[in-house]
Short mmCIF file of C-alpha atoms and ligand atoms in Angstrom, two decimals:
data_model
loop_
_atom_site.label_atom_id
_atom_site.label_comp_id
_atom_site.label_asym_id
_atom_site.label_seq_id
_atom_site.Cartn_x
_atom_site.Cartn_y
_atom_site.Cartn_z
CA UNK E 157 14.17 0.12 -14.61
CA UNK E 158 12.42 -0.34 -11.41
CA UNK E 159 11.06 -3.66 -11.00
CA UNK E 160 9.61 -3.02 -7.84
CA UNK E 161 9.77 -6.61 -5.01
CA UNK E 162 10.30 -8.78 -8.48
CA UNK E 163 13.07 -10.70 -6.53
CA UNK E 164 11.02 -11.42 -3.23
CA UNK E 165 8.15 -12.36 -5.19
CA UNK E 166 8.43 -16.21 -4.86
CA UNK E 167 8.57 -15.74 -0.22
CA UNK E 168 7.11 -12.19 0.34
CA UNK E 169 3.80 -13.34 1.81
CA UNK E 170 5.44 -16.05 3.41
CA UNK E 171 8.28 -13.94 4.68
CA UNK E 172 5.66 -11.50 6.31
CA UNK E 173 3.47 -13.88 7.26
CA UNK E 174 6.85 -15.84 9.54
CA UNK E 175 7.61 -12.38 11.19
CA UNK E 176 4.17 -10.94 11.25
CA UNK E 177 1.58 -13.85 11.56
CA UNK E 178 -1.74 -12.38 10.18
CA UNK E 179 -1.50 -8.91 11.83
CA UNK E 180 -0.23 -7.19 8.51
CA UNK E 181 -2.91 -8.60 6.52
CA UNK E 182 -5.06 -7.69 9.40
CA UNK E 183 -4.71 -3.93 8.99
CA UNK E 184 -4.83 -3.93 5.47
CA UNK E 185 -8.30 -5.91 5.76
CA UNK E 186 -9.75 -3.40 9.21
CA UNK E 187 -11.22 -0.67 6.73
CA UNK E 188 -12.31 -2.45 3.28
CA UNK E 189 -15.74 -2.19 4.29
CA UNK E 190 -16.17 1.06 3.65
CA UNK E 191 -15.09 0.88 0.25
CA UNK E 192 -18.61 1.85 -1.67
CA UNK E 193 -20.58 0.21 -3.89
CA UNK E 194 -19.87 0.59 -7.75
CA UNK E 195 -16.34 2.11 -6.66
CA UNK E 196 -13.34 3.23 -8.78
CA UNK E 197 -10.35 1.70 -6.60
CA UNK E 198 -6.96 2.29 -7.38
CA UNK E 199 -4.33 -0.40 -5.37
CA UNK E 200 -1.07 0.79 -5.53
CA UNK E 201 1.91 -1.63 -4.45
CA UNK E 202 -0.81 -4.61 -3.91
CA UNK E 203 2.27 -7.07 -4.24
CA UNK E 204 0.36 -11.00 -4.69
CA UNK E 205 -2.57 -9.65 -4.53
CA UNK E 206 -4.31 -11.63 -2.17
CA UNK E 207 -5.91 -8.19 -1.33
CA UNK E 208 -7.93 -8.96 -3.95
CA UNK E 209 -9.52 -12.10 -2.82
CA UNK E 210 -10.11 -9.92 0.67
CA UNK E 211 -11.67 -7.16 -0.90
CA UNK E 212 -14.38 -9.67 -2.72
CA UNK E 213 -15.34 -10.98 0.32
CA UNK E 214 -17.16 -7.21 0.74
CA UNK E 215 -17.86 -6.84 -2.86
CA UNK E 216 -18.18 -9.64 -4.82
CA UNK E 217 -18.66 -8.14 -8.65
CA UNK E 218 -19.64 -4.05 -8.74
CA UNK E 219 -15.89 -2.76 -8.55
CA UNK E 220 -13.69 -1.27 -11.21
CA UNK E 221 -10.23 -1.88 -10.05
CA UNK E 222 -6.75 -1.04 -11.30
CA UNK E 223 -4.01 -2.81 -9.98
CA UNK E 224 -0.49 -1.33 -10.46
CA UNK E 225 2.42 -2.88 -9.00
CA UNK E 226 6.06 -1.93 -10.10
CA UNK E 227 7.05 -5.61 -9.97
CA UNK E 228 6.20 -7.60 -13.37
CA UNK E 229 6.37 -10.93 -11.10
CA UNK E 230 3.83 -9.60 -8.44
CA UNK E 231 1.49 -8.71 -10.89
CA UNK E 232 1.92 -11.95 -12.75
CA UNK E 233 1.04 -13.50 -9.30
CA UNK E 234 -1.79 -11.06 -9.06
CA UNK E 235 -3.35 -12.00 -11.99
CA UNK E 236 -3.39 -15.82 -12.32
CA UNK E 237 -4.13 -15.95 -8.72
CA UNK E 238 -7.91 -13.90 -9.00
CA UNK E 239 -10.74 -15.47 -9.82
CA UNK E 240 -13.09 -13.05 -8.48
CA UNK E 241 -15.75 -11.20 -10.07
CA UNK E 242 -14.80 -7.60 -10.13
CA UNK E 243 -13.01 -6.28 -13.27
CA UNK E 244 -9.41 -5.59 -12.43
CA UNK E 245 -7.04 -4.10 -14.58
CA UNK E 246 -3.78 -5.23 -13.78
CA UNK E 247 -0.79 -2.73 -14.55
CA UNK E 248 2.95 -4.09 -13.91
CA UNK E 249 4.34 -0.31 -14.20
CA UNK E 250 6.00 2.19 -11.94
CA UNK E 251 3.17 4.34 -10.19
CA UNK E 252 4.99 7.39 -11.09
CA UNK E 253 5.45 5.88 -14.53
CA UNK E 254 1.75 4.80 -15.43
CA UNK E 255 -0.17 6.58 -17.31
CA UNK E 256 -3.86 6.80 -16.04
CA UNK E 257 -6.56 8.49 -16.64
CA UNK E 258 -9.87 9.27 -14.52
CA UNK E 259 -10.76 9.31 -10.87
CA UNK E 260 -11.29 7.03 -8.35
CA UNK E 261 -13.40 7.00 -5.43
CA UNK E 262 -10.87 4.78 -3.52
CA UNK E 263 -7.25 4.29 -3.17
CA UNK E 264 -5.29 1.99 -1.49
CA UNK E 265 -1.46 1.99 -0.45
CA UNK E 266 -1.03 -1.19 1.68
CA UNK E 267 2.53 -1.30 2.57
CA UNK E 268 3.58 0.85 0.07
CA UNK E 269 4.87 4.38 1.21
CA UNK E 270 7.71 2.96 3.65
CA UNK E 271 9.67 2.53 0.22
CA UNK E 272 10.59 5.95 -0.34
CA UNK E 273 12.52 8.59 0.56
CA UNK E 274 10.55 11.64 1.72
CA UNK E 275 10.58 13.34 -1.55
CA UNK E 276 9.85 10.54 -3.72
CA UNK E 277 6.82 10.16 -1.32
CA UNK E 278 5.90 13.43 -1.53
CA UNK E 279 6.07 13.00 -5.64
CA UNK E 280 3.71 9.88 -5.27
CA UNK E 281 1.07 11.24 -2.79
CA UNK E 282 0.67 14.50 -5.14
CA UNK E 283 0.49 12.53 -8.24
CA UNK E 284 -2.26 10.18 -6.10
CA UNK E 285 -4.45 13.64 -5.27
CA UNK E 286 -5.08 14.23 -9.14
CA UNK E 287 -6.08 10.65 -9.18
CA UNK E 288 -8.65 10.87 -6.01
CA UNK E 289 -11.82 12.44 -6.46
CA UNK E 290 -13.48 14.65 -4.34
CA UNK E 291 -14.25 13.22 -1.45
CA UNK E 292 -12.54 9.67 -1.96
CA UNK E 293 -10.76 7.80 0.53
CA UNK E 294 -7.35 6.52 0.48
CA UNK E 295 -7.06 3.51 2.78
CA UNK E 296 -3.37 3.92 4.29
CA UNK E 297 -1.68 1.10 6.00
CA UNK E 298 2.18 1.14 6.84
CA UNK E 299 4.81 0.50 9.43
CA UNK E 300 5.28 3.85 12.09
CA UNK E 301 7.60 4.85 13.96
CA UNK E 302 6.25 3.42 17.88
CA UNK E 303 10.01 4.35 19.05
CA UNK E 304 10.15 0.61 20.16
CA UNK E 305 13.72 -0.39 19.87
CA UNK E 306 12.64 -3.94 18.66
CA UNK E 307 10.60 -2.63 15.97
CA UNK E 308 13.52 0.45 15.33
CA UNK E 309 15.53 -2.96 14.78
CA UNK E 310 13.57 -4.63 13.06
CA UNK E 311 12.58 -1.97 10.25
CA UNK E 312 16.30 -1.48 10.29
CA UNK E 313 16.84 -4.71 9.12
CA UNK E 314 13.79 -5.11 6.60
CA UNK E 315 15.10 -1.85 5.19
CA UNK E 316 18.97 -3.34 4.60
CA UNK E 317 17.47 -6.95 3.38
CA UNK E 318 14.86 -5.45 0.65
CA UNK E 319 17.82 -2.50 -0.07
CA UNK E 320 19.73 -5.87 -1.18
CA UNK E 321 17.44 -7.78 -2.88
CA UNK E 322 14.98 -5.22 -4.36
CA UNK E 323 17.07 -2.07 -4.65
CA UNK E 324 15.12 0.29 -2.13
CA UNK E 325 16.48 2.99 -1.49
CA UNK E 326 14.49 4.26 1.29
CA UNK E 327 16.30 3.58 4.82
CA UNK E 328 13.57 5.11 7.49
CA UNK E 329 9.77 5.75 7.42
CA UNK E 330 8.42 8.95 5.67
CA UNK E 331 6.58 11.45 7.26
CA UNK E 332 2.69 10.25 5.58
CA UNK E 333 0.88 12.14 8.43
CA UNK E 334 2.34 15.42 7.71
CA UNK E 335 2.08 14.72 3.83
CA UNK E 336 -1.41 14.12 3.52
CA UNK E 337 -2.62 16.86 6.08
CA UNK E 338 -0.56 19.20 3.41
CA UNK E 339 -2.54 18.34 0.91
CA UNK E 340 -5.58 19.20 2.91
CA UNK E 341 -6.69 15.25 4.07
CA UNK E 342 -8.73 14.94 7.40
CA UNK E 343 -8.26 11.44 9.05
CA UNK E 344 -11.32 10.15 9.91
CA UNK E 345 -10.31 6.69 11.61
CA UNK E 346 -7.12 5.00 12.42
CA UNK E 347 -6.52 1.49 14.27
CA UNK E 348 -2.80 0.53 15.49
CA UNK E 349 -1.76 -3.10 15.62
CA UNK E 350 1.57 -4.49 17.59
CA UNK E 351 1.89 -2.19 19.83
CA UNK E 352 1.67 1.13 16.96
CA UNK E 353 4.40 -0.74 14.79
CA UNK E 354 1.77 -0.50 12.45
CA UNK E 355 -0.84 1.86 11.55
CA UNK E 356 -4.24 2.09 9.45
CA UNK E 357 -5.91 4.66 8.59
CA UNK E 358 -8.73 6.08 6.58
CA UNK E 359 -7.96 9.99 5.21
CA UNK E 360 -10.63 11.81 3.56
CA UNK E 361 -9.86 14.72 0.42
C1 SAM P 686 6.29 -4.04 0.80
S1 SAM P 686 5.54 -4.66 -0.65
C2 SAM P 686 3.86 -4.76 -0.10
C3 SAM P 686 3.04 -5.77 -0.86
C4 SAM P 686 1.59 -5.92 -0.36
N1 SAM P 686 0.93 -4.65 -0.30
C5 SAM P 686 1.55 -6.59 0.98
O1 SAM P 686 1.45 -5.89 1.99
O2 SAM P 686 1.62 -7.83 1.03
C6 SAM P 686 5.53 -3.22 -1.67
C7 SAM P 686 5.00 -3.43 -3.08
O3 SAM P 686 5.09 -2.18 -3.78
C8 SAM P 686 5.60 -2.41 -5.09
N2 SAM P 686 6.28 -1.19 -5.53
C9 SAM P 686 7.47 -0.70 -5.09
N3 SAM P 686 7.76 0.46 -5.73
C10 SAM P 686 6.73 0.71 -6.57
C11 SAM P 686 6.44 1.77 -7.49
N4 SAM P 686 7.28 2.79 -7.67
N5 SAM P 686 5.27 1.73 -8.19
C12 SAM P 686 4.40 0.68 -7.99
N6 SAM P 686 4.64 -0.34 -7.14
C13 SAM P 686 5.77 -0.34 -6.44
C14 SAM P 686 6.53 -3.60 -4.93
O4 SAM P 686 6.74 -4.28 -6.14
C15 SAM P 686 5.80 -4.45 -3.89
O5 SAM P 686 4.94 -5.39 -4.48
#
């Protein structure tokens, strides 16, 4: 059963936070502004959650959110850590697993997709269209490829230390930008951070 980052769950954020000072959190933060009022959000992959206690600093009680993270732990985390005022229904499940049903104006994959393979990604992005309503935006944020040899390094070795402890099986970045324009998104922002390591972007359906 996939458990998802159960086993980094104790040091993730402060593992990131060591390698990547703020600028990870930073590009997950750049677009949650334009998350609407009274939204459906989906967060897939939030990990801690501290997402959360971001995304209430832009709306402090109208949203419906569902929170599904693989990892039991995470979402344990997740949940005893928020003391906001939106409603959040947190799922510890497998996204291609969970049974949902509905739309949702918003979803958000923050650091999610670079844990697949390219079909498994492909799976998860076309199982996250039927969830996406018309017009909703999915607020993307990942690692890319900058062709950096530092960063080709360092993914290298992120990919062999979570393969370890977590059991991904994913060993380079999937292609997202060809995936979502074949499913007929349009990009209508994107902001790089260290030097295009890392990428995030708003797509529209
Ligand atoms: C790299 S971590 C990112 C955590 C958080 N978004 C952050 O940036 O701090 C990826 C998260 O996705 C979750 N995850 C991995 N596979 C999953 C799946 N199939 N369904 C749902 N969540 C999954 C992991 O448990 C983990 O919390």
């Amino acid at each position: 059963m996939n458990k998802g980052y159960d086993n980094a769950s104790l040091f993730y954020d402060r593992l990131s936070a060591i390698i990547f000072g703020k600028q990870l959190l930073e590009a997950q933060v750049h677009y949650l502004h334009l998350i609407p009022a009274n939204a459906k959000v989906l967060i897939v992959g939030g990990g801690s959650g501290w997402i959360l206690h971001a995304i209430d600093k832009v709306h402090t009680c109208d949203l419906l959110i569902t929170y599904v993270d693989a990892s039991p732990k995470m979402t344990a985390i997740a949940r005893n850590s928020y003391d906001g005022n939106n409603l959040v229904d947190f799922i510890p499940e497998d996204i291609l697993e969970v049974e949902i049903a509905g739309k949702y104006d918003v979803i958000i994959t923050p650091f999610f997709f670079d844990n697949f393979k390219e079909k498994e990604a492909a799976e998860i992005l076309e199982r996250l269209n039927t969830m996406l309503s018309n017009e909703g935006l999915w607020l993307y944020t990942d690692f890319r490829d900058n062709k950096v040899i530092v960063h080709r390094l360092l993914l290298r070795c992120m990919y062999l230390f979570f393969a370890v402890l977590c059991g991904v099986k994913a060993n380079k970045l999937p292609d997202m930008h060809h995936l979502f324009l074949k499913y007929g998104y349009s990009m209508k922002d994107e902001r790089l951070l260290i030097n295009g390591f890392v990428e995030s972007r708003v797509w529209t359906k």
